[in-house]
Short mmCIF file of C-alpha atoms in Angstrom, two decimals:
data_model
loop_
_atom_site.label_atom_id
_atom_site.label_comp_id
_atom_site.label_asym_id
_atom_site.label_seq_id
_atom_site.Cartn_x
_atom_site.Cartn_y
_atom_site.Cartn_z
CA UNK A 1 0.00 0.00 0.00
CA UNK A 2 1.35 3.39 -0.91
CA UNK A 3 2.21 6.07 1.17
CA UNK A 4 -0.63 9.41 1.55
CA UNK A 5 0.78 12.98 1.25
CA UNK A 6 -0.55 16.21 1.98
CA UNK A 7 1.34 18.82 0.42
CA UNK A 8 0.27 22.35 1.15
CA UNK A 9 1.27 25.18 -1.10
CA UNK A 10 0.29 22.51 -4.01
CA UNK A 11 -0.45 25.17 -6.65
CA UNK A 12 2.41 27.54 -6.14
CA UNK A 13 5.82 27.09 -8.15
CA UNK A 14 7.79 24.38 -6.23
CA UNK A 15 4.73 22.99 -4.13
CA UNK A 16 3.64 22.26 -7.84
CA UNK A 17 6.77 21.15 -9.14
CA UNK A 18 6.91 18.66 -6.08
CA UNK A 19 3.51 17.18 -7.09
CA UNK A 20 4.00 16.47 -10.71
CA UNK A 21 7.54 15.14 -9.50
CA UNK A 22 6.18 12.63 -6.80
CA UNK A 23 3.12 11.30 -8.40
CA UNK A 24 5.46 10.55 -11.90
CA UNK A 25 7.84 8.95 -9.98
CA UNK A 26 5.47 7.48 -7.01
CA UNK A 27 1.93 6.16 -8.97
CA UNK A 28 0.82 4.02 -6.24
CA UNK A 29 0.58 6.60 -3.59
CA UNK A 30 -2.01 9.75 -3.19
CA UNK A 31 -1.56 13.02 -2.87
CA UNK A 32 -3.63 15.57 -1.70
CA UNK A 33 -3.06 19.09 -2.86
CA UNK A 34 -4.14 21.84 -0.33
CA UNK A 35 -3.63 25.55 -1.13
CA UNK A 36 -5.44 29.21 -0.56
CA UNK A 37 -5.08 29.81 -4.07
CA UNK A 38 -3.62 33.21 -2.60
CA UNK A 39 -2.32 35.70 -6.00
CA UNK A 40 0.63 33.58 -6.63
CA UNK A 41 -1.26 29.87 -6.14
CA UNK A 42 -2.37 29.00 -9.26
CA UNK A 43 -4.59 25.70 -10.79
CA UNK A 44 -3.35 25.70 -13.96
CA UNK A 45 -0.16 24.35 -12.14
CA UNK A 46 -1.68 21.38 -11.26
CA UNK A 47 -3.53 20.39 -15.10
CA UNK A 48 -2.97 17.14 -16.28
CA UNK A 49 -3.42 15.68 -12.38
CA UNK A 50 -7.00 15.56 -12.40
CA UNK A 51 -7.86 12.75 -13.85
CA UNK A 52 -5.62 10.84 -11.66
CA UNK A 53 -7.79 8.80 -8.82
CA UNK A 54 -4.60 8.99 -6.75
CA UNK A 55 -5.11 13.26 -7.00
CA UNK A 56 -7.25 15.45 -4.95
CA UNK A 57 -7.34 18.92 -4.19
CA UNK A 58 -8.55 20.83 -1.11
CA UNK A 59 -8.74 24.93 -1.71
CA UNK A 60 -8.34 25.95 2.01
CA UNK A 61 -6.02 27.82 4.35
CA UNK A 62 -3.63 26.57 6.20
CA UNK A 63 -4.49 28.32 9.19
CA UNK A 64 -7.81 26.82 9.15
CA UNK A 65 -7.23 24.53 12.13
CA UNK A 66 -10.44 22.55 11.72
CA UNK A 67 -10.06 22.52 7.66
CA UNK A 68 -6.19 21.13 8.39
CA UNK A 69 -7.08 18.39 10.96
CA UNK A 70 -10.24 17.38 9.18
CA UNK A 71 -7.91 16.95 5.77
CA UNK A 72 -5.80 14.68 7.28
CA UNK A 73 -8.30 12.62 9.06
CA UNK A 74 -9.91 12.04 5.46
CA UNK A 75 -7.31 11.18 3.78
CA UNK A 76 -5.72 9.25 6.32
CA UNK A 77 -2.24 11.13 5.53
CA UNK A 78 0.87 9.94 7.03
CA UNK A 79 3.45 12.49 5.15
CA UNK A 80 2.83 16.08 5.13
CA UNK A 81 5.04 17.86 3.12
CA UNK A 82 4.72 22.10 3.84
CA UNK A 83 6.09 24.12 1.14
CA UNK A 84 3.00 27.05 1.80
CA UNK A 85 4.72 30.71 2.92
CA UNK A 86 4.11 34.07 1.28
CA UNK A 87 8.00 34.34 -0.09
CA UNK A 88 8.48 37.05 -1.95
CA UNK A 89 10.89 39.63 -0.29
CA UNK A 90 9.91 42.93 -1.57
CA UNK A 91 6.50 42.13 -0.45
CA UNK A 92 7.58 41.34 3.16
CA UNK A 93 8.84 44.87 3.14
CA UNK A 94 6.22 46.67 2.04
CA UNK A 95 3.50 44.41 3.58
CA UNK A 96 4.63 41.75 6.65
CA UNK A 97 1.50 41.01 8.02
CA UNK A 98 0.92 38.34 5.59
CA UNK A 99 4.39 36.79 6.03
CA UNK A 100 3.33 36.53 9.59
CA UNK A 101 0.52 34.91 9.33
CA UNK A 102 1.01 32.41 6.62
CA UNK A 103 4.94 31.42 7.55
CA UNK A 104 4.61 31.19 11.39
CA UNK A 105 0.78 31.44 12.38
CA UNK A 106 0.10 29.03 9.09
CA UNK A 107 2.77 26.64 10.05
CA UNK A 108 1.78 26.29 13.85
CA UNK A 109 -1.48 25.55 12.74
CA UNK A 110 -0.30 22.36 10.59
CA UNK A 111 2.07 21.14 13.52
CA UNK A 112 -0.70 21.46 15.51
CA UNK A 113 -3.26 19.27 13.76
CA UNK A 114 -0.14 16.64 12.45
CA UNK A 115 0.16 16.36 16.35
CA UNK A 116 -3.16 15.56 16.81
CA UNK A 117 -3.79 13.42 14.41
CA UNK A 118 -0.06 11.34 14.36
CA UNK A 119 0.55 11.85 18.37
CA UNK A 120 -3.00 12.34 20.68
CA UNK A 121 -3.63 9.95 22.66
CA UNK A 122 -0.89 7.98 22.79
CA UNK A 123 -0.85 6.55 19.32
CA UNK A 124 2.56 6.14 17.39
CA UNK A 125 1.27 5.93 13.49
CA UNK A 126 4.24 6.19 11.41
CA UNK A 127 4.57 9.53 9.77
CA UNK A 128 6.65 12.85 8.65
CA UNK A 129 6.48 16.24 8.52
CA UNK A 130 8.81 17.51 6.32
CA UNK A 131 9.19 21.54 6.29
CA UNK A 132 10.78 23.53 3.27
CA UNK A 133 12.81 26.73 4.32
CA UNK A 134 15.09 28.84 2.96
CA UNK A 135 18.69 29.69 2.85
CA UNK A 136 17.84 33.18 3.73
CA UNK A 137 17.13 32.83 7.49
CA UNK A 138 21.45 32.41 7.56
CA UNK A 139 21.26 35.75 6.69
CA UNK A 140 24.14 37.48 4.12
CA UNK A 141 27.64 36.19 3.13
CA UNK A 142 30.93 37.82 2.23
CA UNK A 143 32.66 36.78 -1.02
CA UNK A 144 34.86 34.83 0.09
CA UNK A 145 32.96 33.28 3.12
CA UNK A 146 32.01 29.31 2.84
CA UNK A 147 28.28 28.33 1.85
CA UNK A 148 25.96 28.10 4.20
CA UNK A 149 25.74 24.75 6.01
CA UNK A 150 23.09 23.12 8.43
CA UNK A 151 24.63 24.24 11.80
CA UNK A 152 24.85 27.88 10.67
CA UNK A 153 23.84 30.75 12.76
CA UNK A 154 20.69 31.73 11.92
CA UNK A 155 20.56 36.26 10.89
CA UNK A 156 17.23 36.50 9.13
CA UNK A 157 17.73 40.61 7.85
CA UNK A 158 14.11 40.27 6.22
CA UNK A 159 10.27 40.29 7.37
CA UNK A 160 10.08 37.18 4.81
CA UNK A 161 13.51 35.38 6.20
CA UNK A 162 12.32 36.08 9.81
CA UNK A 163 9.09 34.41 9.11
CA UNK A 164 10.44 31.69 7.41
CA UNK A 165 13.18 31.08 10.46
CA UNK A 166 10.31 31.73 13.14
CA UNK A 167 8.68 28.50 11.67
CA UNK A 168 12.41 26.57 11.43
CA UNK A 169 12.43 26.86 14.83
CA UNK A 170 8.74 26.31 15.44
CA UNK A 171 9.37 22.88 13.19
CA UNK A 172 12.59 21.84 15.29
CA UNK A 173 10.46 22.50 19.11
CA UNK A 174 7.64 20.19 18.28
CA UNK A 175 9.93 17.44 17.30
CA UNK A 176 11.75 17.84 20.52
CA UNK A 177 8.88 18.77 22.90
CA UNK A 178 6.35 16.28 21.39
CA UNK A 179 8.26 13.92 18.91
CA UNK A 180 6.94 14.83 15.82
CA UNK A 181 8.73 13.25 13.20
CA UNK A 182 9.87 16.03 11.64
CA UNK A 183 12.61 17.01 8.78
CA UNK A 184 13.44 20.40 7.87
CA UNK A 185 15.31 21.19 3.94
CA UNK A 186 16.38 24.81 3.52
CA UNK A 187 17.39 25.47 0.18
CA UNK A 188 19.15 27.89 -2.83
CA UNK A 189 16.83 30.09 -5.29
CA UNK A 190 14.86 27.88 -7.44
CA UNK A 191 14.20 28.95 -10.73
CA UNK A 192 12.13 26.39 -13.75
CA UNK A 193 9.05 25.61 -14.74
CA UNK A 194 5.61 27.30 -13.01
CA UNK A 195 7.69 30.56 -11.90
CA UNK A 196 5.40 33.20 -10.87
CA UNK A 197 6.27 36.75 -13.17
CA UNK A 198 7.58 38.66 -9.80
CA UNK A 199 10.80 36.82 -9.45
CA UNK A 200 13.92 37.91 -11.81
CA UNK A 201 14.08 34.85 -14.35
CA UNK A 202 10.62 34.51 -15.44
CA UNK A 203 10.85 38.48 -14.91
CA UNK A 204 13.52 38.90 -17.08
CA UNK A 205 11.99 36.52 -19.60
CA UNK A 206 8.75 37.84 -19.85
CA UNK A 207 9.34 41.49 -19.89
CA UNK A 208 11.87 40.45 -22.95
CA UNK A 209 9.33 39.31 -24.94
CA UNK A 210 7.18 41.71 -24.17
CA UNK A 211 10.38 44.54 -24.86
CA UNK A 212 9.98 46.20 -21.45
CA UNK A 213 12.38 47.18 -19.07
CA UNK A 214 14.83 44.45 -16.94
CA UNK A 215 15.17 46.28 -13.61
CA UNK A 216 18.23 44.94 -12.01
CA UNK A 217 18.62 46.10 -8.12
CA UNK A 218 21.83 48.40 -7.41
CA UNK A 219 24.97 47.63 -9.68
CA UNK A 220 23.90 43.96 -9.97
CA UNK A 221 26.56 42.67 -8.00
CA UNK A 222 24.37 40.71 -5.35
CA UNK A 223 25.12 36.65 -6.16
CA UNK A 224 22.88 33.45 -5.27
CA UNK A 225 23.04 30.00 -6.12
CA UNK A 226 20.29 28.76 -8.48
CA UNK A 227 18.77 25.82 -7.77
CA UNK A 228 16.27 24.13 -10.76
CA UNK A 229 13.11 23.20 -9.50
CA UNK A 230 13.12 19.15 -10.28
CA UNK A 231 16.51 18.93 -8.74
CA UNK A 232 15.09 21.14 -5.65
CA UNK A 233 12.45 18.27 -5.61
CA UNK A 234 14.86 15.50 -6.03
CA UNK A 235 16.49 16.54 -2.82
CA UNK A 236 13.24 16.61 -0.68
CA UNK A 237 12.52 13.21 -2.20
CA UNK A 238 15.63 11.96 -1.02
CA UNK A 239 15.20 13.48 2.63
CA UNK A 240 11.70 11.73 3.17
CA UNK A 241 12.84 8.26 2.07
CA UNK A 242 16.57 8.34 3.28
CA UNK A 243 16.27 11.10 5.78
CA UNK A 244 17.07 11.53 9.25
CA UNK A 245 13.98 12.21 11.34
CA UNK A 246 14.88 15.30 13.28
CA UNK A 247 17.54 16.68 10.80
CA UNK A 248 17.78 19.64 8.85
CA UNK A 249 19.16 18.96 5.05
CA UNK A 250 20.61 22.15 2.96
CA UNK A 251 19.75 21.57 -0.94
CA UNK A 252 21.90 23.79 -3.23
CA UNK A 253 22.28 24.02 -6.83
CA UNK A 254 26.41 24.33 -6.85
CA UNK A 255 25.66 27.55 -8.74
CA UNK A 256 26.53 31.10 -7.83
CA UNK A 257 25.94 33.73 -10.09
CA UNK A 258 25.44 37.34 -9.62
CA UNK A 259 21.99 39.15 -11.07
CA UNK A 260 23.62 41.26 -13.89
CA UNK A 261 25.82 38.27 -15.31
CA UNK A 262 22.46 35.93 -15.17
CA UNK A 263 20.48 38.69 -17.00
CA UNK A 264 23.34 39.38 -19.46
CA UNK A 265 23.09 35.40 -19.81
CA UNK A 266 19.14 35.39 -20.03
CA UNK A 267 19.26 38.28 -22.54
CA UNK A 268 22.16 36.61 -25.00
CA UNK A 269 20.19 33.16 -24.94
CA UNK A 270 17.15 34.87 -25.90
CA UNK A 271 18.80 37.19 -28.52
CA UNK A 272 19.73 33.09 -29.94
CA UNK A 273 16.55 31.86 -29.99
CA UNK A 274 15.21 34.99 -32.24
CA UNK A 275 18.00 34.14 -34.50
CA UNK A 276 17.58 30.75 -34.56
CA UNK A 277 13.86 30.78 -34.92
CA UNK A 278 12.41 33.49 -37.39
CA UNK A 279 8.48 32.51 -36.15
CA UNK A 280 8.92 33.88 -33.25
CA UNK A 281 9.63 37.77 -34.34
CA UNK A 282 6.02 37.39 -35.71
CA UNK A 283 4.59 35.68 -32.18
CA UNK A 284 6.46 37.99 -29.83
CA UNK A 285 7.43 41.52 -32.02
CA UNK A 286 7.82 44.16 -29.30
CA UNK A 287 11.02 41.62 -28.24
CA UNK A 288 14.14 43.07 -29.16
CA UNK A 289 14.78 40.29 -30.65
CA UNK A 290 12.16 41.11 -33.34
CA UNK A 291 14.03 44.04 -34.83
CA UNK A 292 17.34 42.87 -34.50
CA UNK A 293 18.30 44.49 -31.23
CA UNK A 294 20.05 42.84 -27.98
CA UNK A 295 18.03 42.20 -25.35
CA UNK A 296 20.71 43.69 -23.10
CA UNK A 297 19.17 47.06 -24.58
CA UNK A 298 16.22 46.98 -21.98
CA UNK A 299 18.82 46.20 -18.72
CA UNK A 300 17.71 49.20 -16.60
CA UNK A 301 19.40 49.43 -13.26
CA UNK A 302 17.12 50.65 -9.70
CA UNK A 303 17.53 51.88 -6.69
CA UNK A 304 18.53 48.79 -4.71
CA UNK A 305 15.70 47.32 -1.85
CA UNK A 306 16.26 47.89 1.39
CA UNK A 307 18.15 45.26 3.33
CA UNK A 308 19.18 43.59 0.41
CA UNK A 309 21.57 40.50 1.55
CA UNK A 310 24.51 40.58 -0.93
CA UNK A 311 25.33 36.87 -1.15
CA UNK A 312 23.45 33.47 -0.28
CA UNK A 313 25.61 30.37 -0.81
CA UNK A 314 24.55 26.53 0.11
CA UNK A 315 27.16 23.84 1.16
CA UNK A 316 25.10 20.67 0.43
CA UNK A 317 27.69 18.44 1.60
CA UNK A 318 25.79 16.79 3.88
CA UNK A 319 22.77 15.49 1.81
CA UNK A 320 25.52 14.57 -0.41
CA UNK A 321 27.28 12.60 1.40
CA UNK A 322 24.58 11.08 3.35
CA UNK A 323 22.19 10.75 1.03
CA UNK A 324 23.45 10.76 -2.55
CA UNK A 325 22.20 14.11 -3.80
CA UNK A 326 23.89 15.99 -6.79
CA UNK A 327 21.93 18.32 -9.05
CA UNK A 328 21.42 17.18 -12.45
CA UNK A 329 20.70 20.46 -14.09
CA UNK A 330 23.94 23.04 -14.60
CA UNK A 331 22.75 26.36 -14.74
CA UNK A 332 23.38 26.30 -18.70
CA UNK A 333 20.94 23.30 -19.06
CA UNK A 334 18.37 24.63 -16.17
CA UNK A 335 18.43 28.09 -17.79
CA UNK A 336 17.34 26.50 -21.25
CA UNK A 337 14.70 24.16 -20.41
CA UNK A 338 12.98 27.34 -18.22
CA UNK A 339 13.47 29.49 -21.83
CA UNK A 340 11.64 26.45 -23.70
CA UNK A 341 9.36 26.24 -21.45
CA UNK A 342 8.19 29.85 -20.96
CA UNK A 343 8.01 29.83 -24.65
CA UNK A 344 5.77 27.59 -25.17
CA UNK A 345 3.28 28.80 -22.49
CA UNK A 346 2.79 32.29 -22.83
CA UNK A 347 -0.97 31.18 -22.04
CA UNK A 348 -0.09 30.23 -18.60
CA UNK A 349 1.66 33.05 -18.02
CA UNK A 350 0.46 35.83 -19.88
CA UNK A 351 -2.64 36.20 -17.50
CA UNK A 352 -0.14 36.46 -14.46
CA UNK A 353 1.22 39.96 -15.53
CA UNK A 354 0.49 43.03 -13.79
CA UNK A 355 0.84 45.17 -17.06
#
C-alpha cells in the first residue's frame, strides 16, 4: 500500500513542481493538494493531475485549524510535506503582516493538527512532517565566506527570512517537545518551470518578450546560487525516504551567479533563440529580438531594496554525502529548459502579468 501525502502550497511554483515530480515517480501513492489559491497559487499548475484517482485537491487555508485536521483525518495522511509561505521579499517589506501569518501562524497551525492526528492519545502511526525553508534565514555572506551549512547561525535581515526562520524553529520544538517526526530542507533560489512573473528569471523573460524594461537592483553585484526546481524536488525526495527524522538537510544548486551576469546570460540566450527561430519575431514583435536588437538594450538598473543580503551560498555536503544528492541540471541546461518552457506557455503566463 502506498504512502498518503498532503502537500500544502500545491499550486504555487515548487509545491507544484513537487507534485507532478512525486506522483510521476510514485503512482501508487495519493496526494492531496491543499492551497489558498492566494495571487501567486495558481490551478493551472496542477492540469494534467486531475484525472488521476490517486489526486485530490482541497482549496483551504492553512491556518484553518479545523479545515487542516479534518484533511488529514480524510485522507488518512501519514506524510505532510509544507512548502505554503508568502515568499516574496519585496512584499515582506512593504507588507509583513501576511508573512506573519502564513509562515509562522500558518505553520503552527499544521504542527498542531499533524500532532493531533499522528501523536493524541498515545498513538505512534508512522509519519513525517517535512518543512521547506530557505537559505535566507542564515542571513548574508561575504565573497569569500564558505556556503551556508546546516549548523549555521541563523541572521534573518528580512520580514520574509524572519518568518520563514520563526517557523524553522517552530518545526525543530515540536519534534523535541512532542516527537513529531519532523525534517526540515532549507534550500538555494529555485528557478524552472511554473515561476510566478515577480521573481527575476521569469521576470527577465517575460518582460523580454514583451520589450519592457529588466530592472536589475543596485549595480547587480548581489550573487545566489540557483537551484532548478526538479533537482530542488529530487532533494526533498531523497530526505523523506533516506532522511534523518529530526535533521535539517541544505539543498543547493552548486551555482553562484550574480543578477547582472544571469540577465546578461538570459538576454544573449534569448537574442539566440530569435536568431535561430524566425516565427517567433512574428509571435512575440515588441522583443528586441524582433528588430534585430540585444536584449541587453532593456537592462535598466534601480535603486537597490532595502536590506538587500549581498550573497546566499549553500554547502550541500551533507545530503551529499549522506544521502546521494547531486543536481542534475547546470545552470546552462536549467536556464534553457525554463526558456523552452516559458516559450511555449505564454498562455499560462500571460494572465499572471500586472501590465
Amino acid at each position: 500500500m502506498g504512502k498518503s501525502l498532503l502537500v500544502t502550497g500545491a499550486a504555487g511554483f515548487i509545491g507544484a513542481n513537487f507534485v507532478h515530480h512525486w506522483m510521476r515517480n510514485h503512482p501508487e501513492d495519493s496526494v492531496v493538494a491543499y492551497d489558498a489559491l492566494t495571487y501567486a497559487g495558481n490551478q493551472a499548475n496542477l492540469d494534467g493531475l486531475r484525472e488521476n484517482k490517486r489526486f485530490s485537491f482541497v482549496h483551504a487555508d492553512i491556518c484553518d485549524d479545523d479545515r487542516v485536521l479534518q484533511t488529514l483525518r480524510e485522507h488518512n495522511i501519514d506524510t505532510l510535506v509544507h512548502f505554503a509561505a508568502e515568499s516574496h521579499v519585496d512584499r515582506s517589506i512593504t507588507g509583513p503582516d501576511a508573512f506573519i501569518e502564513t509562515n509562522i501562524v500558518g505553520t503552527h497551525s499544521l504542527l498542531k493538527a499533524a500532532r493531533e492526528h499522528w501523536l493524541a492519545g498515545g498513538k505512534s502511526q508512522p509519519h513525517r512532517f517535512h518543512h521547506v525553508s530557505t537559505d535566507e534565514v542564515y542571513g548574508s555572506l561575504s565573497i569569500d565566506a564558505p556556503g551556508f551549512h546546516e549548523e549555521q547561525k541563523y541572521e534573518p535581515n528580512s520580514p520574509y527570512s524572519a518568518s520563514k526562520a520563526a517557523s524553522d524553529h517552530l518545526v525543530r520544538a515540536y519534534h523535541h517537545t512532542y516527537g513529531l517526526q519532523v525534517s526540515t530542507s532549507n534550500c538555494s533560489n529555485n528557478y524552472g518551470p511554473y515561476h510566478f512573473p515577480e521573481k527575476l528569471i521569469p521576470l527577465c523573460i517575460t518582460n523580454i518578450l514583451r520589450g519592457r524594461p529588466l530592472p536589475v537592483y543596485g549595480d547587480g553585484s548581489n550573487i545566489r546560487d540557483w537551484l532548478y526546481v526538479e533537482d530542488h524536488c529530487r532533494g526533498i525526495e531523497l530526505v523523506l525516504q533516506s532522511g534523518e527524522v529530526g535533521e535539517t538537510y541544505n539543498i543547493g544548486g552548486n551555482n553562484e551567479w550574480n543578477n547582472l551576469d544571469i540577465v546578461h546570460l538570459l538576454c544573449d540566450q534569448m537574442d539566440a533563440r530569435f536568431v535561430a527561430d524566425p516565427s517567433l519575431a512574428q509571435h512575440f514583435p515588441d522583443a528586441p529580438g524582433a528588430n534585430g536588437s540585444s536584449a541587453r538594450e532593456l537592462i535598466l538598473f534601480v535603486e537597490d531594496r532595502a536590506g538587500h543580503d549581498w550573497r546566499y551560498a549553500i554547502d550541500a555536503g551533507r545530503i551529499t554525502r549522506e544521502l546521494g544528492y547531486t543536481p542534475h541540471e547546470s545552470f546552462e541546461t536549467g536556464l534553457q529548459r525554463t526558456l523552452d518552457w516559458y516559450l511555449s506557455n505564454e498562455p499560462w503566463w500571460k494572465p499572471l502579468l500586472v501590465a
